[in-house]
Amino acid sequence: MPARPTSSGPDRPVAITAPSRPALLTAADGDAVSRAAGLLGSAVLRVDGAGRVVDLNGPAAILVGDAAAVVGRDAERVLGDHLWRGADSLDTADGGRLVLLRDGTALQEAETARDASERLARALLVTIPDIVYLFDIAAGRNMWFNREVAEVTGYTASEMRAMGRGVNGLVHPDDLARWPAFVAERDALPDGAFAAFEYRVRHRDGRWRWLSARETVFARDADGRPTQAFGVAQDVTAQKEAERTLAERAEHQGRIAEALQRPLLQALASNETGLRVHTVYRPASDEALVGGDFFDVVDLGAGRTALVVGDVMGKGLQAAAHTAQAKFMLRTLLLEGHAPPAALARLNGYLYASGPGVASEPETPPFVAAAVAVVDVEAGAVQFAVAGAEPPLVARLDGSGGAVEPVACGGLPLGVLPDWEQDGPDVVALGPGDLVALYTDGITEARNAAGDLFGVGRMRSALGGACRLPPDAVGAALVDRIRAWTDGVRHDDTCLLVAQVAHPAPAPRSSYVVRHG
């Protein structure tokens, strides 16, 4: 408020007294202030004219923990010891002060933690074995690099910064052409999300180095447009070279495997055996490694023909080597006159004895699933041997109206146990026009979109519906059924052999001699 005038006359000037300095607090007043501050939860120290603590209120005593140890000490030391910070103070009439305190511990700890975090960040940026950088998007230049950039590119951080936009000249042209799409992807991501990009950069010595970069938007302007990007780039040159070496090795082994498998998918078919034979082989994919499926048709003489379909575990060069061993050893055993069960038993003994490690590298055991049928057209019979393979099917064109029968004999895959034998009858009658189908599990285990297997039941149905066709048409019909079931997707190799008695068989001999040795 303005000060009152010294007289009420209208012509006399009004004198306004200057505000006086607040009166000093008496001891009683100091006590009152200290108690009031205590009620509000504030800590107050009473300090004498010499700067020593003479008293403290309740909240201050709680903070100190030992009030008696504080009284009489220098107030500044007390403040320093307890990380307190003095707030406003009031002078007292006795020359001392009332000091309102606030606890500075939390602030000090926050500052300490911040300093430690900054030291850790600096240490990480210096010691991390990857390039770390900050990029100014608007200016199109790198603002900062860690020192690893010199190790990877041959250029120091200052040299890279000085290049500005010219640093793009170090990037491979093919990769630089892909850069705008990467930038668009990065800028569209939410903050904190990283976009990945692999590219080549030319080292100072002229060699190309592969980098795998991950970038995120680091700062945006008021309109939300990215202004800075933070990135980490890892040198993956050694990894890329290893991948290229492995790819070249795989390609080389694939060519060898294909050369090995080519004769495995050829047969010694004869037009004089009285059988018409058709074979189908479709790999899982055009790019797939050579698989272990094989088939064979061998003229054993005297009107007898051996039909073979097999599947060796694995793919690639190793599988092709095992497949070659199995196919040609089995062919030799059959040509020597061994009946199908005996031939498989002998092959099993060899495979079990050889075991893994036929080549120089650790290998998959040479387990073989095989089905063998020796057809004697003149005798009107066929003898089977089945080792862990899908059951052979016989489709009849007699009065049964195209019934399809699975062969009931079978045993374990070859190479699993030292001895091999099969259970069930292995000789089946075969008449004019009847079909024999041997196939691998790539057919029965074909899956549709729902995950259902094609199965032996659908295989029997498909064969029964096509058995009046020639063998090549039968094979095509079966392949079409499988393709429709899987919607054209191939998960495994498909191997199929279909044989049909081509002409009315001569009058059968009195009996079919089953060979056991």
PDB file of N, CA and C in Angstrom, residues 278-283 438-440 442-444 446 454 458-459 461-463 466 469-490 492-498:
ATOM      1  N   HIS A 278       7.537 -98.512 -66.877  1.00  0.00           N
ATOM      2  CA  HIS A 278       7.642 -97.051 -66.922  1.00  0.00           C
ATOM      3  C   HIS A 278       8.115 -96.562 -65.550  1.00  0.00           C
ATOM      4  N   THR A 279       9.052 -95.617 -65.565  1.00  0.00           N
ATOM      5  CA  THR A 279       9.583 -95.075 -64.310  1.00  0.00           C
ATOM      6  C   THR A 279       9.369 -93.568 -64.265  1.00  0.00           C
ATOM      7  N   VAL A 280       9.171 -93.050 -63.044  1.00  0.00           N
ATOM      8  CA  VAL A 280       8.994 -91.615 -62.820  1.00  0.00           C
ATOM      9  C   VAL A 280       9.896 -91.216 -61.665  1.00  0.00           C
ATOM     10  N   TYR A 281      10.662 -90.148 -61.874  1.00  0.00           N
ATOM     11  CA  TYR A 281      11.462 -89.584 -60.777  1.00  0.00           C
ATOM     12  C   TYR A 281      11.332 -88.077 -60.827  1.00  0.00           C
ATOM     13  N   ARG A 282      10.893 -87.488 -59.707  1.00  0.00           N
ATOM     14  CA  ARG A 282      10.775 -86.041 -59.598  1.00  0.00           C
ATOM     15  C   ARG A 282      11.426 -85.620 -58.289  1.00  0.00           C
ATOM     16  N   PRO A 283      12.491 -84.809 -58.348  1.00  0.00           N
ATOM     17  CA  PRO A 283      13.115 -84.353 -57.098  1.00  0.00           C
ATOM     18  C   PRO A 283      12.194 -83.412 -56.340  1.00  0.00           C
ATOM     19  N   LEU A 438       5.935-100.181 -57.646  1.00  0.00           N
ATOM     20  CA  LEU A 438       6.883 -99.953 -56.551  1.00  0.00           C
ATOM     21  C   LEU A 438       7.099 -98.446 -56.445  1.00  0.00           C
ATOM     22  N   TYR A 439       7.230 -97.923 -55.215  1.00  0.00           N
ATOM     23  CA  TYR A 439       7.296 -96.473 -55.045  1.00  0.00           C
ATOM     24  C   TYR A 439       7.932 -96.157 -53.692  1.00  0.00           C
ATOM     25  N   THR A 440       8.382 -94.917 -53.553  1.00  0.00           N
ATOM     26  CA  THR A 440       9.005 -94.483 -52.300  1.00  0.00           C
ATOM     27  C   THR A 440       8.017 -93.663 -51.476  1.00  0.00           C
ATOM     28  N   GLY A 442       7.981 -90.685 -50.796  1.00  0.00           N
ATOM     29  CA  GLY A 442       7.700 -89.344 -51.285  1.00  0.00           C
ATOM     30  C   GLY A 442       6.290 -89.226 -51.829  1.00  0.00           C
ATOM     31  N   ILE A 443       5.668 -90.370 -52.182  1.00  0.00           N
ATOM     32  CA  ILE A 443       4.292 -90.373 -52.671  1.00  0.00           C
ATOM     33  C   ILE A 443       3.312 -90.462 -51.511  1.00  0.00           C
ATOM     34  N   THR A 444       3.481 -91.467 -50.658  1.00  0.00           N
ATOM     35  CA  THR A 444       2.509 -91.674 -49.587  1.00  0.00           C
ATOM     36  C   THR A 444       2.582 -90.590 -48.520  1.00  0.00           C
ATOM     37  N   ALA A 446       3.236 -87.387 -49.147  1.00  0.00           N
ATOM     38  CA  ALA A 446       2.894 -86.078 -49.703  1.00  0.00           C
ATOM     39  C   ALA A 446       1.707 -85.512 -48.926  1.00  0.00           C
ATOM     40  N   PHE A 454      -1.097 -88.262 -48.277  1.00  0.00           N
ATOM     41  CA  PHE A 454      -1.717 -88.922 -49.424  1.00  0.00           C
ATOM     42  C   PHE A 454      -2.006 -90.381 -49.077  1.00  0.00           C
ATOM     43  N   ARG A 458      -4.965 -93.853 -50.736  1.00  0.00           N
ATOM     44  CA  ARG A 458      -5.192 -93.045 -51.936  1.00  0.00           C
ATOM     45  C   ARG A 458      -4.318 -93.529 -53.088  1.00  0.00           C
ATOM     46  N   MET A 459      -3.148 -94.058 -52.761  1.00  0.00           N
ATOM     47  CA  MET A 459      -2.301 -94.624 -53.804  1.00  0.00           C
ATOM     48  C   MET A 459      -2.989 -95.826 -54.447  1.00  0.00           C
ATOM     49  N   SER A 461      -6.230 -96.375 -54.557  1.00  0.00           N
ATOM     50  CA  SER A 461      -7.369 -95.875 -55.320  1.00  0.00           C
ATOM     51  C   SER A 461      -6.935 -95.288 -56.658  1.00  0.00           C
ATOM     52  N   ALA A 462      -5.857 -94.510 -56.648  1.00  0.00           N
ATOM     53  CA  ALA A 462      -5.379 -93.905 -57.893  1.00  0.00           C
ATOM     54  C   ALA A 462      -4.911 -94.968 -58.869  1.00  0.00           C
ATOM     55  N   LEU A 463      -4.220 -95.977 -58.362  1.00  0.00           N
ATOM     56  CA  LEU A 463      -3.729 -97.037 -59.246  1.00  0.00           C
ATOM     57  C   LEU A 463      -4.894 -97.851 -59.811  1.00  0.00           C
ATOM     58  N   ALA A 466      -6.551 -96.166 -62.734  1.00  0.00           N
ATOM     59  CA  ALA A 466      -5.759 -95.986 -63.958  1.00  0.00           C
ATOM     60  C   ALA A 466      -5.145 -97.271 -64.463  1.00  0.00           C
ATOM     61  N   LEU A 469      -4.812 -98.459 -68.155  1.00  0.00           N
ATOM     62  CA  LEU A 469      -4.015 -97.647 -69.075  1.00  0.00           C
ATOM     63  C   LEU A 469      -2.635 -98.267 -69.259  1.00  0.00           C
ATOM     64  N   PRO A 470      -1.896 -97.856 -70.297  1.00  0.00           N
ATOM     65  CA  PRO A 470      -0.507 -98.298 -70.428  1.00  0.00           C
ATOM     66  C   PRO A 470       0.324 -97.786 -69.254  1.00  0.00           C
ATOM     67  N   PRO A 471       1.465 -98.412 -68.974  1.00  0.00           N
ATOM     68  CA  PRO A 471       2.266 -98.017 -67.798  1.00  0.00           C
ATOM     69  C   PRO A 471       2.658 -96.544 -67.785  1.00  0.00           C
ATOM     70  N   ASP A 472       2.999 -95.979 -68.955  1.00  0.00           N
ATOM     71  CA  ASP A 472       3.393 -94.567 -68.944  1.00  0.00           C
ATOM     72  C   ASP A 472       2.209 -93.665 -68.592  1.00  0.00           C
ATOM     73  N   ALA A 473       1.019 -94.034 -69.079  1.00  0.00           N
ATOM     74  CA  ALA A 473      -0.164 -93.256 -68.741  1.00  0.00           C
ATOM     75  C   ALA A 473      -0.547 -93.440 -67.277  1.00  0.00           C
ATOM     76  N   VAL A 474      -0.318 -94.650 -66.748  1.00  0.00           N
ATOM     77  CA  VAL A 474      -0.563 -94.894 -65.331  1.00  0.00           C
ATOM     78  C   VAL A 474       0.328 -93.990 -64.483  1.00  0.00           C
ATOM     79  N   GLY A 475       1.617 -93.936 -64.851  1.00  0.00           N
ATOM     80  CA  GLY A 475       2.547 -93.079 -64.113  1.00  0.00           C
ATOM     81  C   GLY A 475       2.138 -91.623 -64.163  1.00  0.00           C
ATOM     82  N   ALA A 476       1.721 -91.141 -65.343  1.00  0.00           N
ATOM     83  CA  ALA A 476       1.309 -89.747 -65.480  1.00  0.00           C
ATOM     84  C   ALA A 476       0.060 -89.466 -64.651  1.00  0.00           C
ATOM     85  N   ALA A 477      -0.880 -90.426 -64.631  1.00  0.00           N
ATOM     86  CA  ALA A 477      -2.107 -90.232 -63.861  1.00  0.00           C
ATOM     87  C   ALA A 477      -1.815 -90.155 -62.366  1.00  0.00           C
ATOM     88  N   LEU A 478      -0.910 -91.015 -61.895  1.00  0.00           N
ATOM     89  CA  LEU A 478      -0.550 -90.981 -60.476  1.00  0.00           C
ATOM     90  C   LEU A 478       0.136 -89.669 -60.104  1.00  0.00           C
ATOM     91  N   VAL A 479       1.039 -89.207 -60.956  1.00  0.00           N
ATOM     92  CA  VAL A 479       1.725 -87.936 -60.688  1.00  0.00           C
ATOM     93  C   VAL A 479       0.728 -86.789 -60.651  1.00  0.00           C
ATOM     94  N   ASP A 480      -0.263 -86.807 -61.563  1.00  0.00           N
ATOM     95  CA  ASP A 480      -1.283 -85.750 -61.567  1.00  0.00           C
ATOM     96  C   ASP A 480      -2.101 -85.771 -60.284  1.00  0.00           C
ATOM     97  N   ARG A 481      -2.437 -86.973 -59.795  1.00  0.00           N
ATOM     98  CA  ARG A 481      -3.202 -87.063 -58.555  1.00  0.00           C
ATOM     99  C   ARG A 481      -2.405 -86.485 -57.384  1.00  0.00           C
ATOM    100  N   ILE A 482      -1.112 -86.786 -57.331  1.00  0.00           N
ATOM    101  CA  ILE A 482      -0.272 -86.291 -56.233  1.00  0.00           C
ATOM    102  C   ILE A 482      -0.100 -84.780 -56.342  1.00  0.00           C
ATOM    103  N   ARG A 483       0.078 -84.283 -57.554  1.00  0.00           N
ATOM    104  CA  ARG A 483       0.232 -82.837 -57.737  1.00  0.00           C
ATOM    105  C   ARG A 483      -1.034 -82.107 -57.313  1.00  0.00           C
ATOM    106  N   ALA A 484      -2.188 -82.661 -57.650  1.00  0.00           N
ATOM    107  CA  ALA A 484      -3.436 -82.035 -57.233  1.00  0.00           C
ATOM    108  C   ALA A 484      -3.599 -82.078 -55.716  1.00  0.00           C
ATOM    109  N   TRP A 485      -3.147 -83.161 -55.095  1.00  0.00           N
ATOM    110  CA  TRP A 485      -3.274 -83.311 -53.635  1.00  0.00           C
ATOM    111  C   TRP A 485      -2.418 -82.279 -52.901  1.00  0.00           C
ATOM    112  N   THR A 486      -1.209 -82.039 -53.417  1.00  0.00           N
ATOM    113  CA  THR A 486      -0.274 -81.126 -52.752  1.00  0.00           C
ATOM    114  C   THR A 486      -0.334 -79.705 -53.306  1.00  0.00           C
ATOM    115  N   ASP A 487      -1.229 -79.474 -54.274  1.00  0.00           N
ATOM    116  CA  ASP A 487      -1.317 -78.160 -54.912  1.00  0.00           C
ATOM    117  C   ASP A 487       0.008 -77.777 -55.555  1.00  0.00           C
ATOM    118  N   GLY A 488       0.688 -78.778 -56.072  1.00  0.00           N
ATOM    119  CA  GLY A 488       1.939 -78.536 -56.792  1.00  0.00           C
ATOM    120  C   GLY A 488       3.164 -78.381 -55.930  1.00  0.00           C
ATOM    121  N   VAL A 489       3.008 -78.437 -54.609  1.00  0.00           N
ATOM    122  CA  VAL A 489       4.151 -78.260 -53.709  1.00  0.00           C
ATOM    123  C   VAL A 489       4.811 -79.616 -53.466  1.00  0.00           C
ATOM    124  N   ARG A 490       6.115 -79.686 -53.685  1.00  0.00           N
ATOM    125  CA  ARG A 490       6.848 -80.939 -53.489  1.00  0.00           C
ATOM    126  C   ARG A 490       7.714 -80.835 -52.242  1.00  0.00           C
ATOM    127  N   ASP A 492       9.224 -83.845 -50.949  1.00  0.00           N
ATOM    128  CA  ASP A 492      10.185 -84.945 -50.961  1.00  0.00           C
ATOM    129  C   ASP A 492      10.286 -85.456 -52.381  1.00  0.00           C
ATOM    130  N   ASP A 493      11.345 -86.225 -52.640  1.00  0.00           N
ATOM    131  CA  ASP A 493      11.512 -86.824 -53.951  1.00  0.00           C
ATOM    132  C   ASP A 493      10.393 -87.832 -54.220  1.00  0.00           C
ATOM    133  N   THR A 494      10.008 -87.938 -55.487  1.00  0.00           N
ATOM    134  CA  THR A 494       8.979 -88.887 -55.901  1.00  0.00           C
ATOM    135  C   THR A 494       9.610 -89.897 -56.842  1.00  0.00           C
ATOM    136  N   CYS A 495       9.529 -91.186 -56.465  1.00  0.00           N
ATOM    137  CA  CYS A 495      10.096 -92.240 -57.299  1.00  0.00           C
ATOM    138  C   CYS A 495       9.035 -93.333 -57.459  1.00  0.00           C
ATOM    139  N   LEU A 496       8.729 -93.676 -58.699  1.00  0.00           N
ATOM    140  CA  LEU A 496       7.661 -94.625 -59.002  1.00  0.00           C
ATOM    141  C   LEU A 496       8.091 -95.531 -60.149  1.00  0.00           C
ATOM    142  N   LEU A 497       7.809 -96.816 -60.017  1.00  0.00           N
ATOM    143  CA  LEU A 497       8.072 -97.787 -61.081  1.00  0.00           C
ATOM    144  C   LEU A 497       6.790 -98.600 -61.287  1.00  0.00           C
ATOM    145  N   VAL A 498       6.309 -98.620 -62.531  1.00  0.00           N
ATOM    146  CA  VAL A 498       5.100 -99.362 -62.880  1.00  0.00           C
ATOM    147  C   VAL A 498       5.463-100.366 -63.970  1.00  0.00           C
TER     148      VAL A 498
END
